[in-house]
CSV table of C-alpha atoms and ligand atoms in Angstrom, one decimal:
chain,number,residue,atom,x,y,z
A,20,MET,CA,0.0,0.0,0.0
A,21,GLU,CA,1.5,3.3,-0.9
A,22,PHE,CA,0.4,6.6,0.5
A,23,ARG,CA,0.8,9.4,-2.1
A,24,SER,CA,-0.8,12.2,-0.2
A,25,PHE,CA,-1.5,13.5,3.3
A,26,LEU,CA,-4.3,15.4,4.8
A,27,ILE,CA,-2.9,17.9,7.3
A,28,LYS,CA,-5.3,18.7,10.2
A,29,TYR,CA,-4.8,21.7,12.4
A,30,ALA,CA,-6.5,22.5,15.6
A,31,GLU,CA,-6.1,26.0,17.1
A,32,ILE,CA,-5.4,27.9,13.9
A,33,GLY,CA,-8.8,26.9,12.6
A,34,VAL,CA,-10.5,29.1,15.0
A,35,LYS,CA,-8.7,32.4,14.3
A,36,GLY,CA,-11.5,34.0,12.3
A,37,LYS,CA,-10.3,36.6,9.9
A,38,ASN,CA,-6.6,35.7,10.6
A,39,ARG,CA,-7.1,32.2,9.4
A,40,GLY,CA,-5.6,32.9,6.0
A,41,ILE,CA,-2.4,34.3,7.5
A,42,PHE,CA,-2.1,31.2,9.7
A,43,GLU,CA,-2.8,28.8,6.9
A,44,ASP,CA,-0.3,30.5,4.7
A,45,ALA,CA,2.4,30.3,7.4
A,46,LEU,CA,1.5,26.6,8.0
A,47,VAL,CA,1.9,25.9,4.2
A,48,ARG,CA,5.2,27.8,4.2
A,49,GLN,CA,6.6,25.8,7.2
A,50,ILE,CA,5.4,22.5,5.7
A,51,ARG,CA,7.3,23.3,2.5
A,52,ASN,CA,10.4,24.2,4.5
A,53,ALA,CA,10.3,21.0,6.4
A,54,LEU,CA,9.8,18.9,3.3
A,55,LYS,CA,12.8,20.5,1.6
A,56,ARG,CA,14.8,18.3,4.0
A,57,CYS,CA,13.0,15.2,2.7
A,58,GLU,CA,13.8,13.0,-0.3
A,59,GLY,CA,11.2,13.5,-3.0
A,60,GLU,CA,9.1,16.3,-4.5
A,61,PHE,CA,6.0,17.5,-2.9
A,62,PHE,CA,3.1,19.8,-3.7
A,63,VAL,CA,1.5,21.6,-0.7
A,64,ARG,CA,-1.8,23.2,-1.1
A,65,ARG,CA,-4.6,24.6,0.9
A,66,THR,CA,-8.3,24.6,0.0
A,67,ARG,CA,-11.2,25.6,2.2
A,68,GLY,CA,-9.8,25.0,5.7
A,69,ARG,CA,-7.7,22.0,4.8
A,70,VAL,CA,-4.1,21.6,3.8
A,71,TYR,CA,-2.9,18.7,1.6
A,72,VAL,CA,0.6,17.4,0.9
A,73,GLU,CA,0.8,15.5,-2.4
A,74,VAL,CA,3.8,13.5,-3.5
A,75,LEU,CA,4.9,14.4,-7.0
A,76,SER,CA,8.0,12.4,-7.5
A,77,GLU,CA,8.0,8.8,-8.4
A,78,THR,CA,9.6,7.8,-5.1
A,79,TYR,CA,9.8,9.3,-1.7
A,80,ASP,CA,10.6,8.1,1.8
A,81,TYR,CA,7.4,7.7,3.8
A,82,GLU,CA,9.0,7.6,7.3
A,83,GLU,CA,11.2,10.5,6.7
A,84,THR,CA,8.3,12.6,5.3
A,85,VAL,CA,6.1,11.8,8.3
A,86,GLU,CA,9.1,12.7,10.7
A,87,GLY,CA,9.5,16.0,8.7
A,88,LEU,CA,5.8,16.8,9.1
A,89,LYS,CA,6.0,16.1,12.8
A,90,THR,CA,8.4,19.0,13.2
A,91,VAL,CA,5.9,21.6,11.8
A,92,PHE,CA,4.2,23.5,14.6
A,93,GLY,CA,0.5,24.0,13.9
A,94,ILE,CA,-0.1,20.4,12.7
A,95,ALA,CA,-2.5,18.5,15.0
A,96,GLN,CA,-2.8,15.4,12.8
A,97,ILE,CA,-1.1,13.9,9.8
A,98,CYS,CA,-3.4,11.6,7.8
A,99,PRO,CA,-1.7,9.5,5.1
A,100,MET,CA,-4.3,8.9,2.3
A,101,ILE,CA,-4.6,6.6,-0.6
A,102,GLU,CA,-5.6,8.2,-3.8
A,103,LEU,CA,-7.8,6.6,-6.4
A,104,LYS,CA,-9.0,7.7,-9.8
A,105,ASP,CA,-12.8,7.5,-10.0
A,106,GLU,CA,-13.3,4.4,-12.0
A,107,GLY,CA,-16.7,3.4,-10.8
A,108,PHE,CA,-18.1,2.3,-7.5
A,109,ASP,CA,-17.0,-1.4,-7.8
A,110,GLN,CA,-13.4,-0.3,-8.1
A,111,LEU,CA,-13.8,1.9,-5.0
A,112,CYS,CA,-15.2,-1.0,-3.1
A,113,GLU,CA,-12.3,-3.2,-4.1
A,114,ALA,CA,-9.8,-0.5,-3.2
A,115,VAL,CA,-11.4,0.0,0.3
A,116,ILE,CA,-11.4,-3.8,1.0
A,117,SER,CA,-7.7,-4.1,0.2
A,118,TYR,CA,-6.9,-0.9,2.1
A,119,MET,CA,-8.6,-2.2,5.3
A,120,GLY,CA,-7.0,-5.6,4.7
A,121,GLU,CA,-3.5,-4.1,4.6
A,122,ALA,CA,-3.9,-1.3,7.2
A,123,TYR,CA,-5.5,-3.5,9.9
A,124,PRO,CA,-4.0,-7.0,10.1
A,125,ASP,CA,-6.1,-7.7,13.2
A,126,LYS,CA,-9.7,-7.5,12.0
A,127,ASN,CA,-11.2,-7.6,15.4
A,128,LEU,CA,-12.3,-4.0,15.3
A,129,THR,CA,-15.2,-1.7,15.0
A,130,PHE,CA,-15.5,0.9,12.3
A,131,LYS,CA,-17.6,3.6,10.7
A,132,VAL,CA,-17.5,4.9,7.2
A,133,ASN,CA,-17.6,8.6,6.8
A,134,THR,CA,-18.0,9.9,3.3
A,135,ARG,CA,-17.6,13.5,2.2
A,136,ARG,CA,-18.7,14.4,-1.3
A,137,ALA,CA,-17.1,17.6,-2.5
A,138,ARG,CA,-18.1,16.8,-6.1
A,139,LYS,CA,-21.9,16.9,-6.1
A,140,ASP,CA,-22.1,15.2,-9.5
A,141,TYR,CA,-21.0,11.9,-8.0
A,142,PRO,CA,-23.9,9.5,-8.7
A,143,MET,CA,-24.3,8.4,-5.1
A,144,GLU,CA,-25.1,10.4,-2.0
A,145,SER,CA,-22.7,10.2,0.9
A,146,MET,CA,-25.1,8.3,3.1
A,147,ALA,CA,-25.5,5.7,0.4
A,148,VAL,CA,-21.8,5.4,0.0
A,149,ASN,CA,-21.4,4.9,3.7
A,150,SER,CA,-23.9,2.1,3.9
A,151,GLU,CA,-22.8,0.3,0.7
A,152,ILE,CA,-19.1,0.4,1.7
A,153,GLY,CA,-20.0,-0.6,5.2
A,154,GLY,CA,-21.9,-3.6,3.9
A,155,VAL,CA,-19.1,-4.6,1.5
A,156,LEU,CA,-16.6,-4.5,4.3
A,157,LEU,CA,-18.7,-6.6,6.7
A,158,ASP,CA,-19.0,-9.2,3.9
A,159,ALA,CA,-15.3,-9.2,3.3
A,160,TYR,CA,-14.3,-9.3,6.9
A,161,PRO,CA,-16.9,-10.9,9.1
A,162,GLU,CA,-14.9,-10.2,12.3
A,163,MET,CA,-15.4,-6.5,11.9
A,164,LYS,CA,-18.4,-4.7,13.4
A,165,VAL,CA,-19.9,-1.3,12.8
A,166,ASP,CA,-20.0,1.2,15.6
A,167,VAL,CA,-21.4,4.6,14.6
A,168,HIS,CA,-20.8,6.2,18.0
A,169,HIS,CA,-17.3,5.1,19.1
A,170,PRO,CA,-15.6,3.3,16.3
A,171,ASP,CA,-12.0,2.0,16.6
A,172,VAL,CA,-11.5,3.0,13.0
A,173,MET,CA,-13.1,6.0,11.3
A,174,LEU,CA,-12.8,5.2,7.6
A,175,ASN,CA,-12.9,8.5,5.7
A,176,ILE,CA,-13.7,8.7,2.0
A,177,GLU,CA,-13.4,12.0,0.3
A,178,ILE,CA,-14.9,12.2,-3.2
A,179,ARG,CA,-13.3,15.0,-5.2
A,180,GLU,CA,-11.8,14.9,-8.7
A,181,LYS,CA,-10.0,11.9,-7.3
A,182,ILE,CA,-11.1,9.8,-4.4
A,183,TYR,CA,-9.1,9.8,-1.1
A,184,VAL,CA,-9.3,7.2,1.6
A,185,TYR,CA,-7.8,7.6,5.0
A,186,SER,CA,-8.2,6.3,8.5
A,187,ILE,CA,-4.8,6.7,10.2
A,188,GLU,CA,-4.2,9.8,12.2
A,189,ILE,CA,-0.6,10.4,13.3
A,190,SER,CA,-0.1,13.1,16.0
A,191,GLY,CA,1.7,16.3,15.0
A,192,PRO,CA,3.4,18.6,17.4
A,193,GLY,CA,0.4,20.9,17.9
A,194,GLY,CA,1.0,24.6,18.5
A,195,MET,CA,1.0,27.4,15.9
A,196,PRO,CA,3.0,27.8,12.8
A,197,VAL,CA,6.3,29.7,13.3
A,198,GLY,CA,6.1,33.2,11.9
A,199,THR,CA,2.6,34.0,13.2
A,200,ASN,CA,3.7,35.5,16.5
A,201,GLY,CA,6.7,37.8,16.1
A,202,LYS,CA,10.2,37.0,17.2
A,203,GLY,CA,12.0,36.3,20.5
A,204,MET,CA,15.6,36.3,21.6
A,205,LEU,CA,16.6,33.1,23.3
A,206,LEU,CA,19.5,33.0,25.7
A,207,LEU,CA,20.9,29.7,24.6
A,208,SER,CA,23.6,28.0,26.7
A,209,GLY,CA,24.9,24.5,26.2
A,210,GLY,CA,22.6,23.2,29.0
A,211,ILE,CA,19.5,21.0,29.0
A,212,ASP,CA,17.0,23.8,29.7
A,213,SER,CA,17.4,26.6,27.2
A,214,PRO,CA,17.0,24.6,24.0
A,215,VAL,CA,13.7,23.2,25.5
A,216,ALA,CA,12.7,26.8,26.4
A,217,GLY,CA,13.3,27.9,22.8
A,218,TRP,CA,11.4,25.0,21.4
A,219,MET,CA,8.4,25.7,23.6
A,220,ILE,CA,8.2,29.4,22.6
A,221,ALA,CA,8.7,28.5,18.9
A,222,LYS,CA,5.8,26.1,19.4
A,223,ARG,CA,3.6,29.1,20.0
A,224,GLY,CA,4.4,30.5,16.5
A,225,VAL,CA,7.3,32.7,17.6
A,226,LYS,CA,10.4,32.9,15.4
A,227,ILE,CA,13.6,32.4,17.4
A,228,ASP,CA,16.9,34.1,17.3
A,229,ALA,CA,19.5,33.3,19.9
A,230,VAL,CA,22.5,34.7,21.9
A,231,TYR,CA,25.3,32.7,23.4
A,232,PHE,CA,27.9,34.1,25.8
A,233,HIS,CA,31.2,32.3,25.6
A,234,ALA,CA,34.4,33.0,27.5
A,235,PRO,CA,37.5,31.8,25.6
A,236,PRO,CA,39.9,30.5,26.6
A,237,TYR,CA,38.0,29.5,29.7
A,238,THR,CA,35.3,27.9,27.5
A,239,SER,CA,36.4,25.8,24.6
A,240,ASP,CA,35.5,25.8,20.9
A,241,ARG,CA,33.8,22.5,21.5
A,242,ALA,CA,31.5,24.2,24.0
A,243,LYS,CA,30.6,26.7,21.3
A,244,GLN,CA,30.1,24.0,18.8
A,245,LYS,CA,27.8,22.2,21.2
A,246,VAL,CA,25.6,25.4,21.3
A,247,VAL,CA,25.6,25.6,17.5
A,248,ASP,CA,24.6,21.9,17.4
A,249,LEU,CA,21.7,22.6,19.8
A,250,ALA,CA,20.6,25.5,17.8
A,251,ARG,CA,20.5,23.2,14.8
A,252,LYS,CA,18.3,20.8,16.6
A,253,VAL,CA,15.8,23.5,17.6
A,254,ALA,CA,16.0,24.9,14.1
A,255,LYS,CA,14.5,21.7,12.8
A,256,TYR,CA,11.3,22.9,14.5
A,257,SER,CA,11.7,26.7,14.5
A,258,GLY,CA,13.3,27.3,11.1
A,259,PRO,CA,16.7,29.1,10.7
A,260,ILE,CA,18.1,30.6,13.9
A,261,TRP,CA,20.4,33.6,13.9
A,262,LEU,CA,22.9,32.8,16.6
A,263,HIS,CA,24.8,35.8,18.1
A,264,VAL,CA,27.9,34.7,19.8
A,265,ILE,CA,29.2,37.2,22.4
A,266,ASN,CA,32.7,37.1,23.7
A,267,PHE,CA,32.0,37.5,27.5
A,268,THR,CA,35.6,36.9,28.8
A,269,ASP,CA,36.6,40.4,29.6
A,270,ILE,CA,33.3,41.3,31.2
A,271,GLN,CA,33.4,38.2,33.3
A,272,LEU,CA,37.0,38.8,34.5
A,273,TYR,CA,36.2,42.4,35.3
A,274,ILE,CA,33.2,41.4,37.5
A,275,TYR,CA,35.4,38.8,39.1
A,276,GLU,CA,38.0,41.4,39.9
A,277,LYS,CA,35.6,44.1,41.2
A,278,CYS,CA,32.6,42.3,42.9
A,279,PRO,CA,32.2,39.9,45.7
A,280,HIS,CA,32.5,36.4,44.4
A,281,GLU,CA,29.2,35.1,46.0
A,282,GLU,CA,27.4,37.7,43.8
A,283,LEU,CA,29.3,36.9,40.6
A,284,THR,CA,26.7,34.7,39.1
A,285,ILE,CA,23.9,37.1,39.7
A,286,ILE,CA,25.8,40.1,38.4
A,287,MET,CA,27.0,38.1,35.4
A,288,ARG,CA,23.5,37.1,34.6
A,289,ARG,CA,22.3,40.7,34.8
A,290,TYR,CA,24.9,41.6,32.2
A,291,MET,CA,23.9,38.8,30.0
A,292,MET,CA,20.3,40.0,30.2
A,293,ARG,CA,21.3,43.6,29.4
A,294,ILE,CA,23.4,42.6,26.4
A,295,ALA,CA,20.8,40.1,25.1
A,296,GLU,CA,18.1,42.8,25.4
A,297,GLN,CA,20.2,45.2,23.3
A,298,ILE,CA,20.7,42.7,20.5
A,299,ALA,CA,17.0,41.8,20.8
A,300,ALA,CA,16.0,45.5,20.4
A,301,ASP,CA,18.4,45.8,17.4
A,302,THR,CA,16.9,42.8,15.6
A,303,GLU,CA,13.2,43.5,16.2
A,304,CYS,CA,12.7,40.8,18.9
A,305,LEU,CA,9.8,41.4,21.2
A,306,GLY,CA,11.0,39.5,24.2
A,307,LEU,CA,13.8,37.5,25.8
A,308,ILE,CA,13.5,33.7,26.5
A,309,THR,CA,15.5,31.8,29.1
A,310,GLY,CA,15.5,28.3,30.4
A,311,GLU,CA,15.1,29.3,34.1
A,312,SER,CA,12.9,27.3,36.5
A,313,ILE,CA,12.2,28.4,40.0
A,314,GLY,CA,14.5,27.0,42.6
A,315,GLN,CA,16.6,24.8,40.2
A,316,VAL,CA,19.9,26.5,41.2
A,317,ALA,CA,21.0,29.4,43.4
A,318,SER,CA,20.7,31.8,40.6
A,319,GLN,CA,17.0,30.8,40.1
A,320,THR,CA,15.5,31.4,43.5
A,321,MET,CA,12.6,33.9,43.5
A,322,GLN,CA,15.1,36.5,44.9
A,323,SER,CA,17.7,35.8,42.2
A,324,LEU,CA,15.1,35.8,39.4
A,325,ALA,CA,13.9,39.2,40.7
A,326,ALA,CA,17.5,40.5,40.6
A,327,THR,CA,18.1,39.2,37.1
A,328,ASN,CA,14.7,40.4,35.9
A,329,GLU,CA,15.2,43.9,37.2
A,330,VAL,CA,17.6,45.0,34.5
A,331,CYS,CA,15.2,44.0,31.7
A,332,HIS,CA,12.6,46.3,30.0
A,333,MET,CA,11.4,43.7,27.5
A,334,PRO,CA,9.2,40.9,28.7
A,335,VAL,CA,11.2,37.8,29.7
A,336,TYR,CA,9.6,34.5,28.7
A,337,ARG,CA,10.5,31.6,31.0
A,338,PRO,CA,8.4,28.7,29.7
A,339,LEU,CA,10.0,26.2,32.1
A,340,ILE,CA,9.4,28.3,35.2
A,341,GLY,CA,7.1,25.7,36.9
A,342,MET,CA,8.6,22.5,35.6
A,343,ASP,CA,10.7,19.9,37.4
A,344,LYS,CA,14.0,18.9,35.9
A,345,GLN,CA,12.6,15.5,34.9
A,346,GLU,CA,9.7,17.1,33.0
A,347,ILE,CA,12.2,19.2,31.1
A,348,ILE,CA,14.4,16.2,30.4
A,349,ASN,CA,11.4,14.4,29.0
A,350,ILE,CA,10.9,17.1,26.4
A,351,ALA,CA,14.7,17.4,25.7
A,352,GLU,CA,14.6,13.7,24.9
A,353,ARG,CA,11.6,14.0,22.7
A,354,ILE,CA,13.1,16.8,20.6
A,355,ASP,CA,16.5,15.1,20.5
A,356,THR,CA,18.5,17.9,22.3
A,357,TYR,CA,19.2,15.9,25.5
A,358,GLU,CA,22.2,13.8,24.3
A,359,THR,CA,23.9,16.9,23.0
A,360,SER,CA,23.2,18.9,26.1
A,361,ILE,CA,24.8,16.4,28.4
A,362,LEU,CA,28.1,16.4,26.6
A,363,PRO,CA,30.6,17.6,29.2
A,364,TYR,CA,32.0,20.8,27.8
A,365,GLU,CA,31.6,23.6,30.3
A,366,ASP,CA,29.8,26.8,29.6
A,367,CYS,CA,30.9,30.1,31.0
A,368,CYS,CA,28.4,30.0,33.9
A,369,THR,CA,30.1,27.0,35.5
A,370,ILE,CA,33.7,28.3,35.3
A,371,PHE,CA,33.6,31.2,37.7
A,372,VAL,CA,31.0,30.0,40.1
A,373,ALA,CA,31.5,30.7,43.8
A,374,LYS,CA,31.5,27.9,46.3
A,375,HIS,CA,28.6,29.6,48.2
A,376,PRO,CA,26.7,31.9,45.8
A,377,VAL,CA,24.1,34.1,47.4
A,378,THR,CA,20.7,32.5,47.1
A,379,LYS,CA,18.8,35.5,48.4
A,380,PRO,CA,20.5,38.5,46.8
A,381,ASN,CA,19.6,41.9,48.2
A,382,LEU,CA,18.9,44.2,45.2
A,383,ASN,CA,20.3,47.2,46.9
A,384,VAL,CA,23.5,45.4,47.7
A,385,ILE,CA,23.8,44.1,44.2
A,386,ARG,CA,23.2,47.5,42.7
A,387,LYS,CA,25.8,49.0,45.0
A,388,HIS,CA,28.4,46.5,44.1
A,389,GLU,CA,27.7,46.9,40.4
A,390,HIS,CA,28.9,50.5,40.8
A,391,ASN,CA,32.4,49.0,41.3
A,392,LEU,CA,32.2,48.4,37.6
A,393,ASP,CA,31.4,51.9,36.5
A,394,GLU,CA,34.8,52.8,35.2
A,395,LYS,CA,35.1,50.2,32.4
A,396,ILE,CA,31.9,48.3,32.1
A,397,GLY,CA,30.3,50.5,29.5
A,398,GLU,CA,33.3,50.2,27.2
A,399,LEU,CA,33.5,46.4,27.7
A,400,VAL,CA,29.9,45.9,26.9
A,401,GLN,CA,30.2,48.0,23.7
A,402,THR,CA,33.3,46.0,22.6
A,403,ALA,CA,31.5,42.8,23.3
A,404,LEU,CA,28.6,44.0,21.1
A,405,ASP,CA,31.0,45.3,18.4
A,406,THR,CA,32.9,42.1,18.1
A,407,LYS,CA,29.9,39.7,18.2
A,408,GLU,CA,29.9,36.9,15.7
A,409,LEU,CA,26.7,35.9,13.8
A,410,ILE,CA,26.2,32.4,12.8
A,411,VAL,CA,23.0,31.5,10.8
A,412,VAL,CA,22.0,28.0,11.9
A,413,GLU,CA,19.8,25.9,9.7
A,414,ALA,CA,18.6,22.4,10.3
B,514,ATP,P1,20.6,25.7,30.9
B,514,ATP,O1,20.4,24.2,31.1
B,514,ATP,O2,19.7,26.3,29.9
B,514,ATP,O3,22.1,26.0,30.7
B,514,ATP,P2,20.9,26.1,33.7
B,514,ATP,O4,20.0,25.3,34.5
B,514,ATP,O5,22.3,25.7,33.5
B,514,ATP,O6,20.2,26.3,32.3
B,514,ATP,P3,21.7,28.8,34.4
B,514,ATP,O7,23.1,28.4,34.0
B,514,ATP,O8,21.4,29.5,35.7
B,514,ATP,O9,20.8,27.6,34.3
B,514,ATP,O10,21.2,29.7,33.3
B,514,ATP,C1,19.8,30.1,33.3
B,514,ATP,C2,19.5,30.6,31.9
B,514,ATP,O11,20.4,31.6,31.5
B,514,ATP,C3,19.7,29.5,30.8
B,514,ATP,O12,18.6,28.7,30.7
B,514,ATP,C4,19.9,30.3,29.6
B,514,ATP,O13,18.7,30.8,29.1
B,514,ATP,C5,20.7,31.5,30.2
B,514,ATP,N1,22.1,31.3,30.1
B,514,ATP,C6,23.0,30.8,31.0
B,514,ATP,N2,24.3,30.7,30.5
B,514,ATP,C7,24.2,31.2,29.3
B,514,ATP,C8,25.2,31.4,28.2
B,514,ATP,N3,26.5,31.1,28.4
B,514,ATP,N4,24.8,32.0,27.1
B,514,ATP,C9,23.5,32.3,26.8
B,514,ATP,N5,22.6,32.1,27.8
B,514,ATP,C10,22.9,31.6,29.0
B,515,MG,MG1,23.6,26.4,32.1
């Protein structure tokens, strides 16, 4: 049995009223992008609230295509369909019998036939097709039963220029198509959390750019490569990511020299947020995104988050805020970032950490100690921005 087309079902974006066209166009665009990575040639089209993918090339890779479609936010279900020329009702019956025969080796099931007739000149009405096909299937497979209320298998028959038959629904990732909800700047480290945070916000239709702070020679090129690799994995879902790499070494050393070491992480995080916000503003991002989660480490207590947040003017989106580590890991595994995240290369947060970092920073004290940096910090931040490297990361 060969599936040559797919019906793409979407949930949320169906209810957007006047904006529906914009959402559907974005969905079609993202499906086309995802399919570029798959072997074969495809035609993606939308008609009256439905999106179809048709295979044009002689051959294609079914598994790879389904995997590709599973990376497109906005897709609720992927339904592989068989496609028939209209060569009379007897042919249709035969095709449906062999479809059910192949698709369901275990015939101990209940089913319902659901026909939609888009072409009104088809000689039979939908109800008649339902009952005829139902009868034919019961004759062919006596173990099967009809259940019109809660069938195990909903056998859909769509009569258009061609006839489409489908019953399999593969779950898509849900969410909304990327490009329908502005752009955000992800603070992407090499850890487990931030790639998941980026993925979660992209799932809401937000385009993602990213900033990574590295500290050579304290952090290695391999640590940076790891971040690029993580960005590539997220880009499979989010589309291309512009990754801004900031050399943070001199800023970090200066903070280390001038401020109490227990406050280093907090002050460093405040500078990361300030710099990220500046790049975000220059690149039309509407918010920052981090992988923070309350209480996970000293720099993520409520007090620490308040101190980090204080320097930001843009909204900071922290999609993992209420999640446990295991819940975050479960997503990281699902989106295939986990194995990369746990590679051992250190990121710059872990190099200069104090033995006993403050867990309840006092904002007035932090502000006061930041004044120790007044002499050179402005210049150092400017140099860091001027020397940033841009890497365009594609899946
Ligand atoms: P992650 O697993 O995402 O690294 P974490 O649990 O290690 O998070 P922290 O190191 O406290 O937590 O960092 C909190 C957040 O700050 C990260 O999720 C990330 O968004 C941002 N961040 C931390 N270090 C960097 C870095 N070197 N470059 C860019 N962003 C960073
Ligand atoms: Mg980290």
